[in-house]
PDB file of C-alpha atoms in Angstrom:
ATOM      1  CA  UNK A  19      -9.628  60.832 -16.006  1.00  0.00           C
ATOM      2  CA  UNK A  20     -11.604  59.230 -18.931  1.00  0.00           C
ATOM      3  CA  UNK A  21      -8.975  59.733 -21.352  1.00  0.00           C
ATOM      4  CA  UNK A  22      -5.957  58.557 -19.031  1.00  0.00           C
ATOM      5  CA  UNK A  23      -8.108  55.161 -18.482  1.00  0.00           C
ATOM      6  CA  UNK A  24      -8.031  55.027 -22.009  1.00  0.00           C
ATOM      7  CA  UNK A  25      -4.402  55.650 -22.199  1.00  0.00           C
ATOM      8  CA  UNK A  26      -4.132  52.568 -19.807  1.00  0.00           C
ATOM      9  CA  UNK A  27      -6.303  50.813 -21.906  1.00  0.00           C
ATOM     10  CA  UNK A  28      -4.521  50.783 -24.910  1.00  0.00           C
ATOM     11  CA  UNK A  29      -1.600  49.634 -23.606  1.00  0.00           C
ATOM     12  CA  UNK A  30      -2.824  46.789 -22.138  1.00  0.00           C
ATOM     13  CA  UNK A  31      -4.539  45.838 -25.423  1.00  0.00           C
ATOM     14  CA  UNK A  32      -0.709  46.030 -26.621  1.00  0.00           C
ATOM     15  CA  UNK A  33       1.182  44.896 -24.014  1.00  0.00           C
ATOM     16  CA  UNK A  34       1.811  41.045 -23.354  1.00  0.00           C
ATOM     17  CA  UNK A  35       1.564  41.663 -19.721  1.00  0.00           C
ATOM     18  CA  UNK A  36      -1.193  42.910 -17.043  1.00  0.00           C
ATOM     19  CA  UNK A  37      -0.404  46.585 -17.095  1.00  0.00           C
ATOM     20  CA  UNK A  38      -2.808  47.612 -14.568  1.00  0.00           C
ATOM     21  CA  UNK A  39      -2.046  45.700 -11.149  1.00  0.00           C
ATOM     22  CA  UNK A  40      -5.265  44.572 -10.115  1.00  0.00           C
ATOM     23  CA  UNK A  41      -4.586  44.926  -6.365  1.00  0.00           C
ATOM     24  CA  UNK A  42      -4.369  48.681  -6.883  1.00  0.00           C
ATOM     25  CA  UNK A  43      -7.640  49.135  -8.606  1.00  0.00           C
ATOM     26  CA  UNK A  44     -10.152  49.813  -5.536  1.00  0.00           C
ATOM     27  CA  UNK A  45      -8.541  53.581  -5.564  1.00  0.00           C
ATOM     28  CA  UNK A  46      -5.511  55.170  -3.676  1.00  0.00           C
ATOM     29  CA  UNK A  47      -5.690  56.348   0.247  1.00  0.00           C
ATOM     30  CA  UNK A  48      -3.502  59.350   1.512  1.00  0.00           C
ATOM     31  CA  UNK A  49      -3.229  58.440   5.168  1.00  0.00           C
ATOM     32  CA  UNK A  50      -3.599  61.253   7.726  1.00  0.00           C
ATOM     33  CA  UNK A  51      -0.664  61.470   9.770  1.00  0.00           C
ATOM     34  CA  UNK A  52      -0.130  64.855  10.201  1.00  0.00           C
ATOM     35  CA  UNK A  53      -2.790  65.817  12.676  1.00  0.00           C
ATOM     36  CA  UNK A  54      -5.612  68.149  12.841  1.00  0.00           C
ATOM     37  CA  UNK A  55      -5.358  70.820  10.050  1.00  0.00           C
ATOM     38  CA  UNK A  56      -4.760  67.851   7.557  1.00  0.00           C
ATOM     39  CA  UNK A  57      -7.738  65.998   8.514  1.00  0.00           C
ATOM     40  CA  UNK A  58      -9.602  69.159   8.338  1.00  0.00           C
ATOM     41  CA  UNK A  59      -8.062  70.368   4.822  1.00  0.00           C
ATOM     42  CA  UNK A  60      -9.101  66.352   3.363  1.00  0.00           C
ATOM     43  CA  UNK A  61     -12.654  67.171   4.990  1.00  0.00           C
ATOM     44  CA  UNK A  62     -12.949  70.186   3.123  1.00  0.00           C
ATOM     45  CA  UNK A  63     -11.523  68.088   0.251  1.00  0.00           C
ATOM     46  CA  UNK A  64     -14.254  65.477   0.565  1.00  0.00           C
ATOM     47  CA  UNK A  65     -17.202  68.651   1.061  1.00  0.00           C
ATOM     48  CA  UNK A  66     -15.871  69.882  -2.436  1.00  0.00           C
ATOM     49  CA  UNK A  67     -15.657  66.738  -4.707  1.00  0.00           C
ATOM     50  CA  UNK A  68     -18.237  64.073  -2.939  1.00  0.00           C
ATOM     51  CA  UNK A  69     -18.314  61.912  -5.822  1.00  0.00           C
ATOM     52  CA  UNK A  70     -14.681  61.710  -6.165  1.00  0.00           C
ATOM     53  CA  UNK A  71     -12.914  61.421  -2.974  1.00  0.00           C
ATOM     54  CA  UNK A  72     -14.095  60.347   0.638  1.00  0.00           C
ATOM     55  CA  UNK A  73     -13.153  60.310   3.930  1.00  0.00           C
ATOM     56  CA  UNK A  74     -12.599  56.457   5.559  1.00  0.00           C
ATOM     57  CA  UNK A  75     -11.982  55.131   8.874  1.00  0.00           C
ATOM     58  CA  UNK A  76      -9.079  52.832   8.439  1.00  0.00           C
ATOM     59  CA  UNK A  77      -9.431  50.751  11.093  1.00  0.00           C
ATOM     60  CA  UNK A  78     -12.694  49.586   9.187  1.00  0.00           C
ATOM     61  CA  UNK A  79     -11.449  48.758   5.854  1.00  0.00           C
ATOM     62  CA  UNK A  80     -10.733  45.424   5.077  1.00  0.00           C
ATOM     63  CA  UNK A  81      -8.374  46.406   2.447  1.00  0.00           C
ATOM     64  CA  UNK A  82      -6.395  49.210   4.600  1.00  0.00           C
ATOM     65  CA  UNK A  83      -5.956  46.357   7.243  1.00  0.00           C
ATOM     66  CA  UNK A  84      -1.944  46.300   8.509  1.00  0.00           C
ATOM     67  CA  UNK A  85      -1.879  50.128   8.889  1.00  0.00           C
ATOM     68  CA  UNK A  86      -0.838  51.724  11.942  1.00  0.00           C
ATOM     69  CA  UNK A  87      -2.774  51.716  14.834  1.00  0.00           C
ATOM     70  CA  UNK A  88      -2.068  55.750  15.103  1.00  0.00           C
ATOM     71  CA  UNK A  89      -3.616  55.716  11.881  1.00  0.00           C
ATOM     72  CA  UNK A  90      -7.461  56.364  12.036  1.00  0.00           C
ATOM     73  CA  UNK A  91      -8.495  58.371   8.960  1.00  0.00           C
ATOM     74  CA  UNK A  92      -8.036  58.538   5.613  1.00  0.00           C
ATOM     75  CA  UNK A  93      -9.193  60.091   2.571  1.00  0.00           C
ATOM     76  CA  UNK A  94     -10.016  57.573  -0.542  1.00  0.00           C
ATOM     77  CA  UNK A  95      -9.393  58.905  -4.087  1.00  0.00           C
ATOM     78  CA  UNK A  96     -12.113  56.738  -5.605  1.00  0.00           C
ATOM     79  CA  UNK A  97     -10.380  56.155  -8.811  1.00  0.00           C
ATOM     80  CA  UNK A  98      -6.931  55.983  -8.208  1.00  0.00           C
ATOM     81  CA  UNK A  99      -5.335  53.587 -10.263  1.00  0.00           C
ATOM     82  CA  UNK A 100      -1.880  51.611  -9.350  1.00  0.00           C
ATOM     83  CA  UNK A 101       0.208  51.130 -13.199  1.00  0.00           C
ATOM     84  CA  UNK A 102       3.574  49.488 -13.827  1.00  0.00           C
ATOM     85  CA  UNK A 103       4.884  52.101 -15.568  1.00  0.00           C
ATOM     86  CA  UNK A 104       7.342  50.363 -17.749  1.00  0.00           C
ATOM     87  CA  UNK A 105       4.728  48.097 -18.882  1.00  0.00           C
ATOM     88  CA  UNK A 106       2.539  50.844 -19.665  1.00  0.00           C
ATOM     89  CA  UNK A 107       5.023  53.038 -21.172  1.00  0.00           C
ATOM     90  CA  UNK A 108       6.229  49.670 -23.518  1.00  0.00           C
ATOM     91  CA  UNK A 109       2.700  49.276 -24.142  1.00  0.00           C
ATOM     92  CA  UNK A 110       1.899  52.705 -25.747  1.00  0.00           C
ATOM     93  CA  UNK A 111       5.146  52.729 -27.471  1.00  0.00           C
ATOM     94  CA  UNK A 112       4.040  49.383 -29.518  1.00  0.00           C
ATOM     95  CA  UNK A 113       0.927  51.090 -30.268  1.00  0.00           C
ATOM     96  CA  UNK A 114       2.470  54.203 -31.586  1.00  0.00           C
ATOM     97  CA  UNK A 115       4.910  51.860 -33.905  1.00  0.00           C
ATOM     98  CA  UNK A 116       1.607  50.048 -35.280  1.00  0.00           C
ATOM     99  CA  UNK A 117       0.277  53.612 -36.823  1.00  0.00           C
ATOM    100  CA  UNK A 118       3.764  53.353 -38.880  1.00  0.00           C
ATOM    101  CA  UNK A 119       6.082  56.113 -39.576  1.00  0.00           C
ATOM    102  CA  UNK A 120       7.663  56.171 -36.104  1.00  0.00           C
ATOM    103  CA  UNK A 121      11.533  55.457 -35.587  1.00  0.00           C
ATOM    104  CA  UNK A 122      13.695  55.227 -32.673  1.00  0.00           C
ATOM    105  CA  UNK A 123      17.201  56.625 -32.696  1.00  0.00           C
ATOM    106  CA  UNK A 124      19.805  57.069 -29.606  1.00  0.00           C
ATOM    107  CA  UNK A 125      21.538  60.385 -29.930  1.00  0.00           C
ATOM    108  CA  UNK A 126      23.068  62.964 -27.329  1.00  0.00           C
ATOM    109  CA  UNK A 127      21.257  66.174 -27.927  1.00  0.00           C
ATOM    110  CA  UNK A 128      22.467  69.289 -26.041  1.00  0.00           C
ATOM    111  CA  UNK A 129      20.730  72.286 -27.719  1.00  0.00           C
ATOM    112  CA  UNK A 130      17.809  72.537 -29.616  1.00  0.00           C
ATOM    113  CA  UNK A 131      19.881  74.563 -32.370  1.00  0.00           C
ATOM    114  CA  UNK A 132      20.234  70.954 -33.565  1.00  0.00           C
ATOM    115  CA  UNK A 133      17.038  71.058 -35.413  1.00  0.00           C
ATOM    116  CA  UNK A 134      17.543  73.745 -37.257  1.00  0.00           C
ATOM    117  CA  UNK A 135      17.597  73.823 -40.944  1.00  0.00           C
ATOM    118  CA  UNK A 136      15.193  70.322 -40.511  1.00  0.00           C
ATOM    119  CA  UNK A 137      12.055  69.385 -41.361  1.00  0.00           C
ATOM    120  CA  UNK A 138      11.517  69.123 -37.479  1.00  0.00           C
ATOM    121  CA  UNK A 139       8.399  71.395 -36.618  1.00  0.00           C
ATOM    122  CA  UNK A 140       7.438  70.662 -32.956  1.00  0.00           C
ATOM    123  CA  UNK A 141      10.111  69.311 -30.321  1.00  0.00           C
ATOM    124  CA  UNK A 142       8.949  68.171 -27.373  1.00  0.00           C
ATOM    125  CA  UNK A 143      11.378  67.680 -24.328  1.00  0.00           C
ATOM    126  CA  UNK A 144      10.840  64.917 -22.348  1.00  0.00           C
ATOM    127  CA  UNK A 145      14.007  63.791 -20.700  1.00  0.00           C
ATOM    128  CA  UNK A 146      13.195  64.794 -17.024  1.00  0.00           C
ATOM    129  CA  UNK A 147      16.098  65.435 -14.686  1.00  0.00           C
ATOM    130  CA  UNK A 148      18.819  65.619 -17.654  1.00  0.00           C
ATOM    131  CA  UNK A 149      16.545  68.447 -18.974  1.00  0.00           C
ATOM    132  CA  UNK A 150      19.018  71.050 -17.782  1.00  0.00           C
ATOM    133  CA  UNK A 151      21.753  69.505 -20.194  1.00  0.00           C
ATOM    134  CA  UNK A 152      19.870  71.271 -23.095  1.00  0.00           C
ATOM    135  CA  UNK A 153      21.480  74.069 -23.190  1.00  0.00           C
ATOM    136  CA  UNK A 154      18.849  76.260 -24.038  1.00  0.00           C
ATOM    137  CA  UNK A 155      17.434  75.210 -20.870  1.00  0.00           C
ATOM    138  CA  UNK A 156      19.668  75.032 -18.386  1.00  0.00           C
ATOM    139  CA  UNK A 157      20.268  78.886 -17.126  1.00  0.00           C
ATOM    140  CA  UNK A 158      16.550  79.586 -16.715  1.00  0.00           C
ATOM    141  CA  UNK A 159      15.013  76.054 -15.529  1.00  0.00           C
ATOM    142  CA  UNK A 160      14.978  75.554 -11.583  1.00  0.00           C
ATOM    143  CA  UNK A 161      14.590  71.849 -11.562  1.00  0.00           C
ATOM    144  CA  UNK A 162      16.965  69.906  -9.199  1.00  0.00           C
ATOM    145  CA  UNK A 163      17.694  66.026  -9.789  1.00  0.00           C
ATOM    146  CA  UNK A 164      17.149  64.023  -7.248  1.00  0.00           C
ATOM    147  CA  UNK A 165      18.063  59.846  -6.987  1.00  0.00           C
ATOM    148  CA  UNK A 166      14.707  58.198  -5.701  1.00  0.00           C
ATOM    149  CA  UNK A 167      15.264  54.509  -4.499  1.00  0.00           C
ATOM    150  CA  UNK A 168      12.073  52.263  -4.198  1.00  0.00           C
ATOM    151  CA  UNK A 169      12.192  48.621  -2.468  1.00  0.00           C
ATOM    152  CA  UNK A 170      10.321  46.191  -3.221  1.00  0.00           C
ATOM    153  CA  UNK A 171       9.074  43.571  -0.786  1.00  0.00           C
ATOM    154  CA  UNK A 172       7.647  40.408  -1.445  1.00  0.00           C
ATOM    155  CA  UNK A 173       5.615  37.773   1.015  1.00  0.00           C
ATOM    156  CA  UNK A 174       7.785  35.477   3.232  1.00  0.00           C
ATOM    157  CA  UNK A 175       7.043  31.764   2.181  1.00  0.00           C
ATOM    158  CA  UNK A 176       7.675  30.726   5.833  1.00  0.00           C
ATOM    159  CA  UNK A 177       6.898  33.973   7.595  1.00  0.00           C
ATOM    160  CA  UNK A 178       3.081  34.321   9.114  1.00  0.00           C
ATOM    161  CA  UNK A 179       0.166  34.744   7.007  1.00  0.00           C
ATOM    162  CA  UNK A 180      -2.306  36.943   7.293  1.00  0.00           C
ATOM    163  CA  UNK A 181      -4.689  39.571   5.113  1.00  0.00           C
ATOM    164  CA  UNK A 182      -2.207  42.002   2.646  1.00  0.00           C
ATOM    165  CA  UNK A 183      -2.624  45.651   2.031  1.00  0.00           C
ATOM    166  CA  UNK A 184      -4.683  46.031  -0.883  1.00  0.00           C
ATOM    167  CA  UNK A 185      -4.804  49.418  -1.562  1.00  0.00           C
ATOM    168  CA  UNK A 186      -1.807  51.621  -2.151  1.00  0.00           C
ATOM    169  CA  UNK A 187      -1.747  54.464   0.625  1.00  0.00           C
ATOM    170  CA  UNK A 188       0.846  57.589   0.765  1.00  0.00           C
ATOM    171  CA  UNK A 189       1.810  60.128   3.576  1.00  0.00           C
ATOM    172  CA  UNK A 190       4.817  61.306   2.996  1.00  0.00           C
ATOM    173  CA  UNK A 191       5.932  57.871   1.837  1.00  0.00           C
ATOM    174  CA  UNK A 192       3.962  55.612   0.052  1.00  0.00           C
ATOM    175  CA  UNK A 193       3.004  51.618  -0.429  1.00  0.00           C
ATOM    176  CA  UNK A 194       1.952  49.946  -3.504  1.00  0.00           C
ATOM    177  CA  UNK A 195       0.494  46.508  -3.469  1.00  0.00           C
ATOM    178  CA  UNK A 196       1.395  44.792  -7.327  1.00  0.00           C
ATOM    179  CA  UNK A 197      -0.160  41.318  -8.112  1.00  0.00           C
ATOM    180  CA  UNK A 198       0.095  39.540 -11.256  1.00  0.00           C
ATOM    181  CA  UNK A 199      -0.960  36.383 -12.459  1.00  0.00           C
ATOM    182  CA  UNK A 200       1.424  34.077  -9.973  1.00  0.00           C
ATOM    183  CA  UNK A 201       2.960  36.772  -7.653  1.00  0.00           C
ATOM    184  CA  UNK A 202       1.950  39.817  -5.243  1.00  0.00           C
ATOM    185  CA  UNK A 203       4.145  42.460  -4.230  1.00  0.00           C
ATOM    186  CA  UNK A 204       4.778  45.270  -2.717  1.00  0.00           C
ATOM    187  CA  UNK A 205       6.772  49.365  -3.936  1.00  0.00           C
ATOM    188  CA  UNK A 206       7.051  51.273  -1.335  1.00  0.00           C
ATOM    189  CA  UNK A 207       9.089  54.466  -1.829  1.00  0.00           C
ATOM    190  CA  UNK A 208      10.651  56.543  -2.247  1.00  0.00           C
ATOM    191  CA  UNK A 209      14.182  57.900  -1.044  1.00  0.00           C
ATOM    192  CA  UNK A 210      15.330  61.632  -1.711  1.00  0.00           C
ATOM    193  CA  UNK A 211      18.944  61.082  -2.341  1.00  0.00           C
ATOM    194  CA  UNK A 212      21.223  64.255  -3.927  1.00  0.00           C
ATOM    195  CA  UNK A 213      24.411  62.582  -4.603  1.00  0.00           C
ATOM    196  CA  UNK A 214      25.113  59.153  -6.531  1.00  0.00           C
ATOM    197  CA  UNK A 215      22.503  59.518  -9.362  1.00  0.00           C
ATOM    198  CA  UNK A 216      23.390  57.595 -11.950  1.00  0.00           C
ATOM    199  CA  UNK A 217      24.733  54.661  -9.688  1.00  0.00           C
ATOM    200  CA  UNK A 218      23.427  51.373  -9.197  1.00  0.00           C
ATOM    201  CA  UNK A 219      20.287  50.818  -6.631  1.00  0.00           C
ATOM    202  CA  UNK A 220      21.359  50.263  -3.126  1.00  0.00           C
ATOM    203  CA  UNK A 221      18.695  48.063  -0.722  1.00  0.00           C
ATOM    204  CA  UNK A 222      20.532  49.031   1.972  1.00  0.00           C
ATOM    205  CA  UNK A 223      20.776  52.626   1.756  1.00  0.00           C
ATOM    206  CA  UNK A 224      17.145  52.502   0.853  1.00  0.00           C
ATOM    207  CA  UNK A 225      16.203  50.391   3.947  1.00  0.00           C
ATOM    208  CA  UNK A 226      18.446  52.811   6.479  1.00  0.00           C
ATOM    209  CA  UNK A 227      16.573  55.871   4.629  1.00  0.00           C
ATOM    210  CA  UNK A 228      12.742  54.638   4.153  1.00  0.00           C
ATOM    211  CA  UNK A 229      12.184  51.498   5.782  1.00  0.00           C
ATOM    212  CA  UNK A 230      10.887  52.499   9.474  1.00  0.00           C
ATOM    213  CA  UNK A 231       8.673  55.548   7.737  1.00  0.00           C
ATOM    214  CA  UNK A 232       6.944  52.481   5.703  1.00  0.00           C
ATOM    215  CA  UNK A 233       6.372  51.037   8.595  1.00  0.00           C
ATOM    216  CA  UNK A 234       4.802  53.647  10.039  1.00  0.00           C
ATOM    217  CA  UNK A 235       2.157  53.541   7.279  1.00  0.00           C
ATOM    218  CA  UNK A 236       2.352  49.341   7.435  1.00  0.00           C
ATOM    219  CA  UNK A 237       2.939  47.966  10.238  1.00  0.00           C
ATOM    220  CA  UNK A 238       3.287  43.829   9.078  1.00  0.00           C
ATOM    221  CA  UNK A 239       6.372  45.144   7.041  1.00  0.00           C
ATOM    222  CA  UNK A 240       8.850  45.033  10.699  1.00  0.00           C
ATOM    223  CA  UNK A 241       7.124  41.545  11.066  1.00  0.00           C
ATOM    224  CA  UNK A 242       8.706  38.402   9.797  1.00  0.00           C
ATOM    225  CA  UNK A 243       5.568  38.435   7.217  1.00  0.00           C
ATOM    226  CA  UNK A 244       7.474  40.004   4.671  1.00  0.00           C
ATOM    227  CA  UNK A 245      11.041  40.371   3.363  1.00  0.00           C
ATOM    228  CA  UNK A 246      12.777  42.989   1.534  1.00  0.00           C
ATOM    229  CA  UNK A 247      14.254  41.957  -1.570  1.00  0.00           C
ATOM    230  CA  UNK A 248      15.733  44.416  -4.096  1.00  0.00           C
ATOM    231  CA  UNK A 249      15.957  48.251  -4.755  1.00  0.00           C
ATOM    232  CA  UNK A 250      15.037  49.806  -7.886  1.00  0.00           C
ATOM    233  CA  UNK A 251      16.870  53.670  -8.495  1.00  0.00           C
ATOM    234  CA  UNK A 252      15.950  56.249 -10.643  1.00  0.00           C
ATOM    235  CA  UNK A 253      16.607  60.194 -11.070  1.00  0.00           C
ATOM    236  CA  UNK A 254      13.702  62.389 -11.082  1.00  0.00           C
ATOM    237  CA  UNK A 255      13.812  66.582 -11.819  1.00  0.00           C
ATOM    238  CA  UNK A 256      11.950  68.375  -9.257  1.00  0.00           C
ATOM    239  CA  UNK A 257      10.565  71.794  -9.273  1.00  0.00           C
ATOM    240  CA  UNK A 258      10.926  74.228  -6.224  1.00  0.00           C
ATOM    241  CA  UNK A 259       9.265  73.125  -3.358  1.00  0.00           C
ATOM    242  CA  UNK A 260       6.412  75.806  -0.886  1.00  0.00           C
ATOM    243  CA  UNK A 261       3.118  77.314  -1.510  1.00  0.00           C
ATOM    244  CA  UNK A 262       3.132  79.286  -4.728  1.00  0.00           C
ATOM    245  CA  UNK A 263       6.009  77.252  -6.515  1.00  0.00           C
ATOM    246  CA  UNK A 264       5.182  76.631 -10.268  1.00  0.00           C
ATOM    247  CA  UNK A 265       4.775  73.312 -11.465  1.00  0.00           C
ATOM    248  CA  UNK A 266       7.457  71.753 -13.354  1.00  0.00           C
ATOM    249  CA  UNK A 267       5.100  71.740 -16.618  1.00  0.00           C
ATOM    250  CA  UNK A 268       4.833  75.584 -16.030  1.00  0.00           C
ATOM    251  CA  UNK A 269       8.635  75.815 -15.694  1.00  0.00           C
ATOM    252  CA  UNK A 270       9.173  75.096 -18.753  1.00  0.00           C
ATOM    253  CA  UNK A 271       6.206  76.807 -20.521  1.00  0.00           C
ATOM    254  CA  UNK A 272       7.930  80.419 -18.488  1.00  0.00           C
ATOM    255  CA  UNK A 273      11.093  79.775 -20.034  1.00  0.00           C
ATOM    256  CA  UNK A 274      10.566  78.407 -23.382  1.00  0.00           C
ATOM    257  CA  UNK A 275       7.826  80.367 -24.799  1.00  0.00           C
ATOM    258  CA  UNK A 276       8.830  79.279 -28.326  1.00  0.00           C
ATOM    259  CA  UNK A 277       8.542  75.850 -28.558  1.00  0.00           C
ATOM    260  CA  UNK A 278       5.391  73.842 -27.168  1.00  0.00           C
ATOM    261  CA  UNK A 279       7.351  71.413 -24.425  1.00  0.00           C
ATOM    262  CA  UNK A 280       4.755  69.562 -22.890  1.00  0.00           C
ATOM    263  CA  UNK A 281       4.549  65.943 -20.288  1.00  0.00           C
ATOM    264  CA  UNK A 282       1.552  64.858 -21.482  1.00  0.00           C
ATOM    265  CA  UNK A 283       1.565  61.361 -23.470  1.00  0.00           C
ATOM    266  CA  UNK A 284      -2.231  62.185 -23.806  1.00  0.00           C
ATOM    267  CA  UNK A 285      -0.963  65.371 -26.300  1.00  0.00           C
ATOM    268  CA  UNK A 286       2.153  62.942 -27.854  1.00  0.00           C
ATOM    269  CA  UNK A 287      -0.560  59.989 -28.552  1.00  0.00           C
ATOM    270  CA  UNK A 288      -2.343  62.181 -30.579  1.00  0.00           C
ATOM    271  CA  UNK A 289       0.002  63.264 -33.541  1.00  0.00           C
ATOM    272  CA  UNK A 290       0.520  61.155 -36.308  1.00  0.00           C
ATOM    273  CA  UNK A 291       4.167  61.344 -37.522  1.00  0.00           C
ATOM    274  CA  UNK A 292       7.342  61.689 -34.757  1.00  0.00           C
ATOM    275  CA  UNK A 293      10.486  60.068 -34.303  1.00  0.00           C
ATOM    276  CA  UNK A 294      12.197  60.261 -30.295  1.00  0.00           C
ATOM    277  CA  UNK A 295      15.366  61.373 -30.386  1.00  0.00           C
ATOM    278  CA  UNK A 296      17.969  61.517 -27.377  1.00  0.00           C
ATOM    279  CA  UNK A 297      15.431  62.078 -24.847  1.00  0.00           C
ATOM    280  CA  UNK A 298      13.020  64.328 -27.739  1.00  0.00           C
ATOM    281  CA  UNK A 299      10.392  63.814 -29.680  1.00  0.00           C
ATOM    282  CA  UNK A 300      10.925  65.207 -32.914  1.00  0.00           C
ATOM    283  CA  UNK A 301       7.795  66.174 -34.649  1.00  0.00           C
ATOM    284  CA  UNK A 302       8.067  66.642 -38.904  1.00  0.00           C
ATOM    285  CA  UNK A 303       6.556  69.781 -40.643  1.00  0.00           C
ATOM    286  CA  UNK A 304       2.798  68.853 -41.682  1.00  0.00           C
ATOM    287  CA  UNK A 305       1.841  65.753 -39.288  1.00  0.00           C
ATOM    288  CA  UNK A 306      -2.288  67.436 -39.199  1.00  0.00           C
ATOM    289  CA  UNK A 307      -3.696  63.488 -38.917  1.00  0.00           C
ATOM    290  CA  UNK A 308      -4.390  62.946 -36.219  1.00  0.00           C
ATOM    291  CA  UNK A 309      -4.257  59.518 -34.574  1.00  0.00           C
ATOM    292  CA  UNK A 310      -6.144  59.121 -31.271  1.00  0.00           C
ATOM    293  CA  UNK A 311      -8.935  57.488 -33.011  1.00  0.00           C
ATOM    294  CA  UNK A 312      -7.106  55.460 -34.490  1.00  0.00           C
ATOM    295  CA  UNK A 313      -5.802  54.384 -30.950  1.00  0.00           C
ATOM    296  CA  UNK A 314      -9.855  54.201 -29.822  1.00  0.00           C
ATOM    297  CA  UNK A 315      -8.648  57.076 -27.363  1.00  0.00           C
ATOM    298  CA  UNK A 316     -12.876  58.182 -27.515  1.00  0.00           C
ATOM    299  CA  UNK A 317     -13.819  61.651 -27.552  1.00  0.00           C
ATOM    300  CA  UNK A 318     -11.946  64.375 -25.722  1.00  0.00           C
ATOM    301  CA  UNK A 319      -8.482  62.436 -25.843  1.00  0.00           C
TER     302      UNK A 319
END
């Protein structure tokens, strides 16, 4: 956790914008709302990490105040952070360009044989859902796209007032309260749509799919308190779902032994020369420095 806060920091330190909303920094609460062997399994949670999760009554907490009535319990990830990713992904991207060396080209890339006879060392895959259109990739690598829609919805200026959510809290769905310097906002999300990925968002698909469930989980949102006003789509690549089902980072580590693929900006921050290619980042023979001190990552990162 130290090292993703210090992730976070750096791009804020290069980002022109607040990258961390500050109405999401008092932790994140996954609602119970699936009855008694949930509540029991986030007790059993809260017995075996004290320090960094606990159980809360909801109806108590000023900042959980709006959530269903149904709702009683919850358990509290004590440092649960709420980003904007683009900003945060912008911000570490104009850090990365400051260390020099770094280029951006756009490029369709459908097999890694690509790279051979290059100077390229390391590539690292990181374009998500289109991963199966590497062909290397694509006959071993269970991931399924999906379309996720999330809708954003902002305070009515002549709707009642009243106290906001001010933590974000999941169940299934989830709510994210956003406030900058002159606005507050809130995600909540997310559809699970298997047709019409690359299309434009839809707010009304979204609200027909997600809107009463976010209710559910806020009640002030069927109220004339708050108005929906737009729909932001994107595709994600999902692993199988059920007990025992691999991660997606495990995917691809079973079926590309050869090459280190790996999610983790922490890892990507840390090498000195690369250039992102078509969805890859290409990695040069002999890039040993090292940068994360150079991007006061601290120890560990």
């Amino acid at each position: 956790m130290e090292e993703s806060i210090a992730l976070v920091e750096v791009a804020e330190r290069h980002s022109s914008r607040r990258v961390l909303s500050k109405a999401g920094s008092t932790g994140i609460v996954r609602l119970v709302t699936k009855g008694e062997k949930q509540l029991k399994d986030y007790q059993k949670c809260q017995d075996t990490f004290p320090n960094e999760v606990q159980l809360v009554d909801t109806q108590a907490c000023r900042d959980l105040q709006g959530v269903g009535q149904n709702i009683t319990k919850g358990l509290r990830v004590q440092d649960g952070l709420a980003l904007n990713g683009s900003l945060y992904i912008q911000g570490l991207w104009e850090a990365c360009t400051q260390l020099g060396d770094i280029n951006w080209a756009h490029d369709h890339i459908h097999s890694l044989q690509t790279f051979e006879d290059t100077d390229v060392d390391v590539v690292v895959v990181c374009c998500g859902a289109a991963s199966k259109s590497i062909s290397e990739l694509a006959p071993d690598l269970p991931v399924t796209p999906v379309r996720a829609q999330n809708i954003r919805y902002v305070p009515n200026p002549d709707g009642p007032k009243g106290p906001s959510l001010s933590v974000p809290v999941i169940s299934g769905r989830y709510l994210v309260p956003f406030e900058s310097e002159d606005a507050f906002w809130l995600y909540g999300g997310a559809t699970q749509e298997n047709s019409g990925f690359w299309g434009p968002a839809d707010l009304r698909v979204a609200l027909d799919e997600i809107h009463d469930q976010l209710v559910s989980l806020y009640e002030p949102l069927a109220s004339e308190a708050w108005l929906a006003v737009e729909a932001k789509a994107g595709v994600k690549g999902c692993p199988p779902r059920g007990v025992g089902s691999p991660s997606l980072a495990v995917l691809f580590q079973m079926c590309f032994n050869s090459l280190y693929v790996t999610h983790s900006l922490e890892t990507i921050s840390r090498r000195a020369r690369f250039r992102w290619l078509g969805g890859c980042i290409i990695l040069p023979h002999n890039f040993q420095n090292q940068v994360g001190s150079r991007l006061d990552l601290g120890q560990g990162a």
